[in-house]
Amino acid sequence: MSSEHLSSAHVSGEHVSGEHVSSEDPWAQLQSTALLGTDRRPLPALSGSPAFTAAAAAVAGQDPATGLLELAALATVRRRAGLLPARAPQAARPAAVDLRPVLPEAAASRLGVLLAGRATGGGQANLAELLPQWLAEARARGYRPPAALVPALLDTARARSELRGDVVALAGPLGRWLAEHNPQWRYVLRTVGGDSPAEGERIWQEGLFAERVTHLTRLRRTDPAAALTLLAGTWSTERAEDRLLFLDALQEGLGAADEPFLETALDDRSKNVRATAAELLSSLPGSALGRRMADRALAAVRLADDGRRLLVAPPTACDTAMQRDGIAPSSPTGRGQRAWWLGELLAATPLSTWTSAFGLTPTQLLALPVADETEDATDATDATTDAADAVGSSDQWREELREAWARAAVRQHDADWARVLLGPAPRGARVSPGAPAKLLAVLPPPERAAWTAAFLRSHGLGDAFQLLGACATPWTPPLSTAVVAALERAAASGSYPWSHSGVLGLTERSLAPATAPAVEALATDAAPDTAWSETFARLAGTLRFRAAMLAELE
């Protein structure tokens, strides 16, 4: 059989150029014979081109088993020689052009070190703590990474989801293009999806829950009205737990246009959804819920006729209207019911209610004594009053008011009230009411740092952990100095570094690089080969590394 003939055959034998082939595939005939055995089935009479059938006939007369192998070899050559080239795959479209400047060479080299997780030169820097900061800085400065590092970037963010926002932004069009070709990096498409209305609608209708929440949150940042429309369109069909988190996403860009929707959510079947809607409405200036709460609050707390004290008459019941506005009828905290109701309605009351109604500043209001209305009134105590609540002392109501006003200050982001409630940093064991770290977060960053530095001068690191977390990074020089001094005191007190692991992690990310010499001095002064010596050396190495990496991104 000539090669010219064989090369014109189709692989399956259904068609051969210039000839018609039997519908029974020769290869299938040979397989059947091999499976049954040549003792039970004679060799097939293969059909095909004259050259092929002649070659097949030439093996006749041999031992059947040998003949079967000869025919198989013949058919194999025919199949392979007749194989037509497959259609060449279409070349993938290239990634979109990225016009951002590429990273400086030193910064690119630093990124390689951070992604590898190994510092060169025996450094002790904690690279895992530094990578997020490097990514945020590089993204803020508008750089693009070298193409060769993009796969490693995407792999890193696949394992550390907290990095995905910065990594996806930094990887740019090339990262998205790679993700379209590698299922391991599909999170990139979910992170950057929704840029067009059609794509956003597809994610909202077909995406996973996390993808939908991400899309809704991103859309709220750019187009709050469009996000609200999207949510309202499917609201009635969403599960209660999903409605809760979707509603929480409305914190982004919350405005007066959201009020009608949130008022409707106050009638939701889920109590958690109702509570979240009420909290959002209470932080919305001028909302109807805020006015309703103000009316209730002014009925429960009034300025005495002589203007020298506040009188408290907490609610005696939680009616249906109060429950609709998000106040639970039963206290989940073990507090007295009336104290619970009072705290909830005061926390949801606009703080401007008090300064407007009483004509006093927050400082003046907080300085007033607080008394129970029943102690001031001449009427007999209401027979329905809960005995435990009725005996509540003035100090109790004063603390209740301060706690509720602190919650309101956080909810309404009111820096004036937060500043007064925090007061100066305490020197003793007393701390400010209502989660000081939350109040601190309402203040401008410089004030947070100054307050926390003052707090650290008379408190331990453990007491300051949440406060330090509320401070903007990098920490200011005064705050960094206070932290280094606190570390020195902790080492001198005989405590172990791992007792302060949380603060040390924050310190590695946030301490001002200028404090590196002071930390190195602590490492030198510490007893050799001790845990504190290693801790200080590692911290100093991290600060040096961080200073160098930030300088490279300039």
mmCIF file of C-alpha atoms in Angstrom, residues 136-443:
data_model
loop_
_atom_site.group_PDB
_atom_site.id
_atom_site.type_symbol
_atom_site.label_atom_id
_atom_site.label_comp_id
_atom_site.label_asym_id
_atom_site.label_seq_id
_atom_site.Cartn_x
_atom_site.Cartn_y
_atom_site.Cartn_z
ATOM 1 C CA ALA A 136 -1.680 49.036 49.702
ATOM 2 C CA GLU A 137 1.160 51.499 49.115
ATOM 3 C CA ALA A 138 1.932 50.202 45.619
ATOM 4 C CA ARG A 139 -1.742 50.306 44.708
ATOM 5 C CA ALA A 140 -2.164 53.828 46.051
ATOM 6 C CA ARG A 141 0.794 54.994 43.978
ATOM 7 C CA GLY A 142 -0.640 53.532 40.773
ATOM 8 C CA TYR A 143 2.106 51.090 39.889
ATOM 9 C CA ARG A 144 1.781 47.856 37.963
ATOM 10 C CA PRO A 145 3.933 44.827 38.834
ATOM 11 C CA PRO A 146 6.245 43.105 36.348
ATOM 12 C CA ALA A 147 4.298 40.504 34.395
ATOM 13 C CA ALA A 148 6.519 37.708 35.702
ATOM 14 C CA LEU A 149 5.362 38.393 39.283
ATOM 15 C CA VAL A 150 1.639 38.502 38.574
ATOM 16 C CA PRO A 151 1.087 34.704 38.835
ATOM 17 C CA ALA A 152 2.803 34.639 42.249
ATOM 18 C CA LEU A 153 0.683 37.595 43.339
ATOM 19 C CA LEU A 154 -2.508 35.813 42.320
ATOM 20 C CA ASP A 155 -1.402 32.624 44.073
ATOM 21 C CA THR A 156 -0.694 34.546 47.276
ATOM 22 C CA ALA A 157 -4.081 36.243 47.286
ATOM 23 C CA ARG A 158 -5.753 32.906 46.626
ATOM 24 C CA ALA A 159 -4.400 31.710 49.971
ATOM 25 C CA ARG A 160 -4.901 35.033 51.810
ATOM 26 C CA SER A 161 -8.315 36.420 51.002
ATOM 27 C CA GLU A 162 -7.676 39.632 52.933
ATOM 28 C CA LEU A 163 -5.164 40.617 50.240
ATOM 29 C CA ARG A 164 -7.464 40.156 47.266
ATOM 30 C CA GLY A 165 -8.706 43.720 46.949
ATOM 31 C CA ASP A 166 -5.211 45.176 46.638
ATOM 32 C CA VAL A 167 -3.799 42.263 44.632
ATOM 33 C CA VAL A 168 -6.571 42.319 42.060
ATOM 34 C CA ALA A 169 -6.230 46.079 41.646
ATOM 35 C CA LEU A 170 -2.457 45.823 41.374
ATOM 36 C CA ALA A 171 -2.518 42.889 38.924
ATOM 37 C CA GLY A 172 -4.733 44.963 36.619
ATOM 38 C CA PRO A 173 -5.770 43.794 33.144
ATOM 39 C CA LEU A 174 -3.112 41.079 33.049
ATOM 40 C CA GLY A 175 -4.441 39.550 36.264
ATOM 41 C CA ARG A 176 -7.933 39.441 34.862
ATOM 42 C CA TRP A 177 -6.695 37.963 31.597
ATOM 43 C CA LEU A 178 -4.810 35.227 33.447
ATOM 44 C CA ALA A 179 -7.836 34.488 35.619
ATOM 45 C CA GLU A 180 -9.907 33.850 32.512
ATOM 46 C CA HIS A 181 -7.498 31.047 31.612
ATOM 47 C CA ASN A 182 -6.847 29.526 35.045
ATOM 48 C CA PRO A 183 -9.749 28.353 37.233
ATOM 49 C CA GLN A 184 -7.519 28.627 40.315
ATOM 50 C CA TRP A 185 -7.666 32.407 40.003
ATOM 51 C CA ARG A 186 -11.378 32.816 39.305
ATOM 52 C CA TYR A 187 -11.726 34.909 42.452
ATOM 53 C CA VAL A 188 -10.202 37.737 40.399
ATOM 54 C CA LEU A 189 -13.213 37.771 38.094
ATOM 55 C CA ARG A 190 -15.557 37.773 41.068
ATOM 56 C CA THR A 191 -13.657 40.627 42.675
ATOM 57 C CA VAL A 192 -13.536 42.908 39.657
ATOM 58 C CA GLY A 193 -16.817 41.838 38.055
ATOM 59 C CA GLY A 194 -19.788 44.109 37.683
ATOM 60 C CA ASP A 195 -18.021 46.954 35.929
ATOM 61 C CA SER A 196 -20.788 47.122 33.369
ATOM 62 C CA PRO A 197 -24.527 47.164 34.179
ATOM 63 C CA ALA A 198 -25.031 43.876 32.340
ATOM 64 C CA GLU A 199 -22.197 42.186 34.196
ATOM 65 C CA GLY A 200 -23.455 43.569 37.497
ATOM 66 C CA GLU A 201 -26.941 42.268 36.822
ATOM 67 C CA ARG A 202 -25.509 38.850 35.966
ATOM 68 C CA ILE A 203 -23.594 38.701 39.253
ATOM 69 C CA TRP A 204 -26.643 39.820 41.217
ATOM 70 C CA GLN A 205 -28.923 37.280 39.585
ATOM 71 C CA GLU A 206 -26.529 34.314 39.266
ATOM 72 C CA GLY A 207 -23.588 34.925 41.607
ATOM 73 C CA LEU A 208 -22.727 33.260 44.886
ATOM 74 C CA PHE A 209 -23.914 35.016 48.030
ATOM 75 C CA ALA A 210 -20.470 36.459 48.838
ATOM 76 C CA GLU A 211 -20.137 37.721 45.275
ATOM 77 C CA ARG A 212 -23.535 39.420 45.500
ATOM 78 C CA VAL A 213 -22.666 41.118 48.795
ATOM 79 C CA THR A 214 -19.358 42.300 47.340
ATOM 80 C CA HIS A 215 -21.054 43.616 44.241
ATOM 81 C CA LEU A 216 -23.742 45.403 46.258
ATOM 82 C CA THR A 217 -21.155 47.013 48.528
ATOM 83 C CA ARG A 218 -19.032 48.175 45.595
ATOM 84 C CA LEU A 219 -22.039 49.566 43.816
ATOM 85 C CA ARG A 220 -23.117 51.482 46.943
ATOM 86 C CA ARG A 221 -19.766 53.269 46.890
ATOM 87 C CA THR A 222 -20.243 54.541 43.350
ATOM 88 C CA ASP A 223 -24.003 54.636 42.789
ATOM 89 C CA PRO A 224 -26.055 54.222 45.978
ATOM 90 C CA ALA A 225 -29.372 54.670 44.183
ATOM 91 C CA ALA A 226 -28.606 51.934 41.652
ATOM 92 C CA ALA A 227 -27.581 49.571 44.451
ATOM 93 C CA LEU A 228 -30.805 50.246 46.333
ATOM 94 C CA THR A 229 -32.840 49.602 43.185
ATOM 95 C CA LEU A 230 -30.986 46.338 42.651
ATOM 96 C CA LEU A 231 -31.665 45.204 46.207
ATOM 97 C CA ALA A 232 -35.306 46.287 46.195
ATOM 98 C CA GLY A 233 -35.901 44.277 43.017
ATOM 99 C CA THR A 234 -35.176 40.934 44.680
ATOM 100 C CA TRP A 235 -35.811 41.816 48.328
ATOM 101 C CA SER A 236 -39.003 39.819 48.741
ATOM 102 C CA THR A 237 -37.404 36.649 47.369
ATOM 103 C CA GLU A 238 -34.237 36.720 49.453
ATOM 104 C CA ARG A 239 -33.693 34.530 52.516
ATOM 105 C CA ALA A 240 -33.857 36.221 55.927
ATOM 106 C CA GLU A 241 -30.153 35.703 56.654
ATOM 107 C CA ASP A 242 -29.277 37.105 53.238
ATOM 108 C CA ARG A 243 -31.580 40.093 53.675
ATOM 109 C CA LEU A 244 -29.782 40.892 56.906
ATOM 110 C CA LEU A 245 -26.349 41.122 55.298
ATOM 111 C CA PHE A 246 -27.633 42.887 52.204
ATOM 112 C CA LEU A 247 -29.243 45.464 54.473
ATOM 113 C CA ASP A 248 -25.992 45.883 56.356
ATOM 114 C CA ALA A 249 -24.304 46.794 53.062
ATOM 115 C CA LEU A 250 -26.499 49.898 52.891
ATOM 116 C CA GLN A 251 -24.247 51.516 55.471
ATOM 117 C CA GLU A 252 -22.121 52.465 52.490
ATOM 118 C CA GLY A 253 -23.510 55.714 51.127
ATOM 119 C CA LEU A 254 -26.477 55.775 53.512
ATOM 120 C CA GLY A 255 -28.706 58.722 52.711
ATOM 121 C CA ALA A 256 -32.208 60.136 52.860
ATOM 122 C CA ALA A 257 -33.166 58.267 49.679
ATOM 123 C CA ASP A 258 -32.835 54.998 51.601
ATOM 124 C CA GLU A 259 -35.379 55.938 54.265
ATOM 125 C CA PRO A 260 -38.581 54.679 52.543
ATOM 126 C CA PHE A 261 -36.986 51.291 51.898
ATOM 127 C CA LEU A 262 -35.685 51.038 55.463
ATOM 128 C CA GLU A 263 -39.057 52.029 56.889
ATOM 129 C CA THR A 264 -40.566 49.138 54.933
ATOM 130 C CA ALA A 265 -37.897 46.831 56.346
ATOM 131 C CA LEU A 266 -39.135 47.680 59.864
ATOM 132 C CA ASP A 267 -42.081 45.389 59.078
ATOM 133 C CA ASP A 268 -39.861 42.514 57.935
ATOM 134 C CA ARG A 269 -40.605 38.981 59.157
ATOM 135 C CA SER A 270 -37.114 38.665 60.658
ATOM 136 C CA LYS A 271 -36.464 40.457 63.929
ATOM 137 C CA ASN A 272 -32.769 40.765 63.075
ATOM 138 C CA VAL A 273 -33.621 42.491 59.814
ATOM 139 C CA ARG A 274 -35.988 44.815 61.660
ATOM 140 C CA ALA A 275 -33.292 45.633 64.240
ATOM 141 C CA THR A 276 -30.701 46.371 61.540
ATOM 142 C CA ALA A 277 -33.123 48.590 59.639
ATOM 143 C CA ALA A 278 -33.887 50.479 62.857
ATOM 144 C CA GLU A 279 -30.207 50.987 63.599
ATOM 145 C CA LEU A 280 -29.574 52.337 60.107
ATOM 146 C CA LEU A 281 -32.525 54.702 60.413
ATOM 147 C CA SER A 282 -31.326 55.909 63.798
ATOM 148 C CA SER A 283 -27.998 56.928 62.243
ATOM 149 C CA LEU A 284 -29.736 58.749 59.399
ATOM 150 C CA PRO A 285 -30.063 62.477 60.187
ATOM 151 C CA GLY A 286 -33.643 63.726 60.085
ATOM 152 C CA SER A 287 -35.272 60.313 59.831
ATOM 153 C CA ALA A 288 -38.836 59.762 61.008
ATOM 154 C CA LEU A 289 -37.595 57.007 63.299
ATOM 155 C CA GLY A 290 -35.201 59.457 64.918
ATOM 156 C CA ARG A 291 -38.091 61.852 65.581
ATOM 157 C CA ARG A 292 -40.224 59.082 67.076
ATOM 158 C CA MET A 293 -37.351 58.053 69.313
ATOM 159 C CA ALA A 294 -36.763 61.678 70.338
ATOM 160 C CA ASP A 295 -40.397 61.999 71.452
ATOM 161 C CA ARG A 296 -40.072 58.858 73.590
ATOM 162 C CA ALA A 297 -36.687 59.923 74.957
ATOM 163 C CA LEU A 298 -37.915 63.336 76.034
ATOM 164 C CA ALA A 299 -40.795 61.649 77.854
ATOM 165 C CA ALA A 300 -38.290 59.463 79.712
ATOM 166 C CA VAL A 301 -35.601 62.039 80.494
ATOM 167 C CA ARG A 302 -36.321 65.668 81.359
ATOM 168 C CA LEU A 303 -34.518 68.612 82.821
ATOM 169 C CA ALA A 304 -35.725 69.462 86.333
ATOM 170 C CA ASP A 305 -37.577 72.711 86.740
ATOM 171 C CA ASP A 306 -34.588 74.269 88.459
ATOM 172 C CA GLY A 307 -32.366 73.223 85.519
ATOM 173 C CA ARG A 308 -29.834 71.596 87.847
ATOM 174 C CA ARG A 309 -30.416 67.896 87.292
ATOM 175 C CA LEU A 310 -31.831 65.349 84.888
ATOM 176 C CA LEU A 311 -34.861 63.333 85.945
ATOM 177 C CA VAL A 312 -35.351 59.853 84.560
ATOM 178 C CA ALA A 313 -38.663 58.068 84.172
ATOM 179 C CA PRO A 314 -37.896 55.007 82.045
ATOM 180 C CA PRO A 315 -40.648 53.384 79.962
ATOM 181 C CA THR A 316 -42.980 51.080 81.862
ATOM 182 C CA ALA A 317 -43.790 48.961 78.809
ATOM 183 C CA CYS A 318 -42.514 48.215 75.338
ATOM 184 C CA ASP A 319 -45.508 48.796 73.126
ATOM 185 C CA THR A 320 -46.014 47.628 69.574
ATOM 186 C CA ALA A 321 -44.741 50.863 68.084
ATOM 187 C CA MET A 322 -41.509 50.641 70.085
ATOM 188 C CA GLN A 323 -41.011 47.062 68.967
ATOM 189 C CA ARG A 324 -41.532 48.071 65.336
ATOM 190 C CA ASP A 325 -38.789 50.656 65.803
ATOM 191 C CA GLY A 326 -36.329 47.962 66.803
ATOM 192 C CA ILE A 327 -36.613 47.768 70.609
ATOM 193 C CA ALA A 328 -36.788 44.188 71.810
ATOM 194 C CA PRO A 329 -39.513 43.634 74.436
ATOM 195 C CA SER A 330 -37.237 41.438 76.583
ATOM 196 C CA SER A 331 -33.760 42.321 77.726
ATOM 197 C CA PRO A 332 -31.196 39.841 76.345
ATOM 198 C CA THR A 333 -28.527 41.089 78.754
ATOM 199 C CA GLY A 334 -30.049 40.330 82.125
ATOM 200 C CA ARG A 335 -30.586 44.006 82.865
ATOM 201 C CA GLY A 336 -33.904 45.239 84.231
ATOM 202 C CA GLN A 337 -36.516 45.610 81.536
ATOM 203 C CA ARG A 338 -37.076 49.326 82.053
ATOM 204 C CA ALA A 339 -33.343 50.052 82.019
ATOM 205 C CA TRP A 340 -33.055 48.040 78.814
ATOM 206 C CA TRP A 341 -35.874 49.910 77.096
ATOM 207 C CA LEU A 342 -34.463 53.250 78.216
ATOM 208 C CA GLY A 343 -30.988 52.423 76.900
ATOM 209 C CA GLU A 344 -32.296 51.258 73.543
ATOM 210 C CA LEU A 345 -34.427 54.297 72.870
ATOM 211 C CA LEU A 346 -31.727 56.749 74.014
ATOM 212 C CA ALA A 347 -29.126 55.067 71.800
ATOM 213 C CA ALA A 348 -31.443 55.541 68.797
ATOM 214 C CA THR A 349 -32.280 59.157 69.620
ATOM 215 C CA PRO A 350 -30.494 61.931 67.702
ATOM 216 C CA LEU A 351 -28.014 63.529 70.079
ATOM 217 C CA SER A 352 -29.029 66.958 68.886
ATOM 218 C CA THR A 353 -32.331 66.288 70.665
ATOM 219 C CA TRP A 354 -30.758 66.949 74.043
ATOM 220 C CA THR A 355 -28.796 70.067 73.231
ATOM 221 C CA SER A 356 -31.789 71.564 71.427
ATOM 222 C CA ALA A 357 -34.423 70.659 74.025
ATOM 223 C CA PHE A 358 -32.415 71.601 77.111
ATOM 224 C CA GLY A 359 -30.211 74.348 75.695
ATOM 225 C CA LEU A 360 -27.083 72.774 77.155
ATOM 226 C CA THR A 361 -23.833 71.567 75.635
ATOM 227 C CA PRO A 362 -22.790 67.893 75.844
ATOM 228 C CA THR A 363 -20.286 68.821 78.551
ATOM 229 C CA GLN A 364 -22.965 70.552 80.628
ATOM 230 C CA LEU A 365 -25.404 67.675 80.166
ATOM 231 C CA LEU A 366 -22.878 65.060 81.247
ATOM 232 C CA ALA A 367 -21.979 67.110 84.320
ATOM 233 C CA LEU A 368 -25.557 67.217 85.618
ATOM 234 C CA PRO A 369 -26.643 64.943 88.465
ATOM 235 C CA VAL A 370 -29.242 62.363 87.493
ATOM 236 C CA ALA A 371 -32.191 61.390 89.673
ATOM 237 C CA ASP A 372 -35.050 58.977 89.400
ATOM 238 C CA GLU A 373 -38.288 60.774 88.614
ATOM 239 C CA THR A 374 -40.020 58.877 91.371
ATOM 240 C CA GLU A 375 -37.641 60.288 93.966
ATOM 241 C CA ASP A 376 -38.434 63.766 92.834
ATOM 242 C CA ALA A 377 -42.157 63.435 92.446
ATOM 243 C CA THR A 378 -44.661 63.649 95.247
ATOM 244 C CA ASP A 379 -46.926 61.071 93.686
ATOM 245 C CA ALA A 380 -46.851 57.539 94.902
ATOM 246 C CA THR A 381 -44.767 55.064 92.963
ATOM 247 C CA ASP A 382 -46.648 53.458 90.107
ATOM 248 C CA ALA A 383 -47.980 50.140 91.353
ATOM 249 C CA THR A 384 -46.926 48.464 88.138
ATOM 250 C CA THR A 385 -43.323 49.486 88.470
ATOM 251 C CA ASP A 386 -40.874 46.643 88.631
ATOM 252 C CA ALA A 387 -39.486 46.610 92.158
ATOM 253 C CA ALA A 388 -35.934 45.990 91.030
ATOM 254 C CA ASP A 389 -36.090 48.972 88.699
ATOM 255 C CA ALA A 390 -37.908 51.192 91.143
ATOM 256 C CA VAL A 391 -35.011 51.133 93.550
ATOM 257 C CA GLY A 392 -32.547 52.016 90.845
ATOM 258 C CA SER A 393 -30.149 54.569 92.239
ATOM 259 C CA SER A 394 -29.265 57.883 90.667
ATOM 260 C CA ASP A 395 -25.811 56.523 89.920
ATOM 261 C CA GLN A 396 -27.377 53.674 88.012
ATOM 262 C CA TRP A 397 -29.400 56.005 85.790
ATOM 263 C CA ARG A 398 -26.408 58.241 85.286
ATOM 264 C CA GLU A 399 -24.405 55.306 84.001
ATOM 265 C CA GLU A 400 -27.326 54.180 81.846
ATOM 266 C CA LEU A 401 -27.496 57.602 80.243
ATOM 267 C CA ARG A 402 -23.751 57.746 79.612
ATOM 268 C CA GLU A 403 -23.710 54.259 78.080
ATOM 269 C CA ALA A 404 -26.650 55.034 75.811
ATOM 270 C CA TRP A 405 -25.231 58.396 74.736
ATOM 271 C CA ALA A 406 -21.904 56.693 73.973
ATOM 272 C CA ARG A 407 -23.679 54.196 71.706
ATOM 273 C CA ALA A 408 -25.507 57.040 70.018
ATOM 274 C CA ALA A 409 -22.250 58.961 69.478
ATOM 275 C CA VAL A 410 -20.694 55.939 67.765
ATOM 276 C CA ARG A 411 -23.793 55.253 65.693
ATOM 277 C CA GLN A 412 -24.133 58.878 64.606
ATOM 278 C CA HIS A 413 -20.351 59.474 64.254
ATOM 279 C CA ASP A 414 -20.667 62.514 66.500
ATOM 280 C CA ALA A 415 -17.112 63.597 67.381
ATOM 281 C CA ASP A 416 -18.244 66.326 69.803
ATOM 282 C CA TRP A 417 -20.148 63.911 71.989
ATOM 283 C CA ALA A 418 -17.468 61.211 71.647
ATOM 284 C CA ARG A 419 -14.791 63.651 72.774
ATOM 285 C CA VAL A 420 -16.762 64.667 75.870
ATOM 286 C CA LEU A 421 -17.725 61.095 76.743
ATOM 287 C CA LEU A 422 -14.127 59.925 76.476
ATOM 288 C CA GLY A 423 -12.769 62.817 78.464
ATOM 289 C CA PRO A 424 -9.024 62.930 79.105
ATOM 290 C CA ALA A 425 -7.216 59.600 79.059
ATOM 291 C CA PRO A 426 -7.745 58.019 82.481
ATOM 292 C CA ARG A 427 -4.741 57.529 84.679
ATOM 293 C CA GLY A 428 -6.264 54.911 86.934
ATOM 294 C CA ALA A 429 -8.270 51.795 86.339
ATOM 295 C CA ARG A 430 -11.413 53.653 85.288
ATOM 296 C CA VAL A 431 -12.150 53.612 81.592
ATOM 297 C CA SER A 432 -14.698 55.616 79.670
ATOM 298 C CA PRO A 433 -18.166 54.144 79.153
ATOM 299 C CA GLY A 434 -19.437 52.537 75.994
ATOM 300 C CA ALA A 435 -16.393 50.797 74.515
ATOM 301 C CA PRO A 436 -13.675 53.506 74.420
ATOM 302 C CA ALA A 437 -12.153 52.103 71.240
ATOM 303 C CA LYS A 438 -15.424 52.698 69.387
ATOM 304 C CA LEU A 439 -15.693 56.246 70.706
ATOM 305 C CA LEU A 440 -12.057 56.808 69.827
ATOM 306 C CA ALA A 441 -12.690 55.722 66.228
ATOM 307 C CA VAL A 442 -15.124 58.629 65.842
ATOM 308 C CA LEU A 443 -12.404 61.194 66.542
#
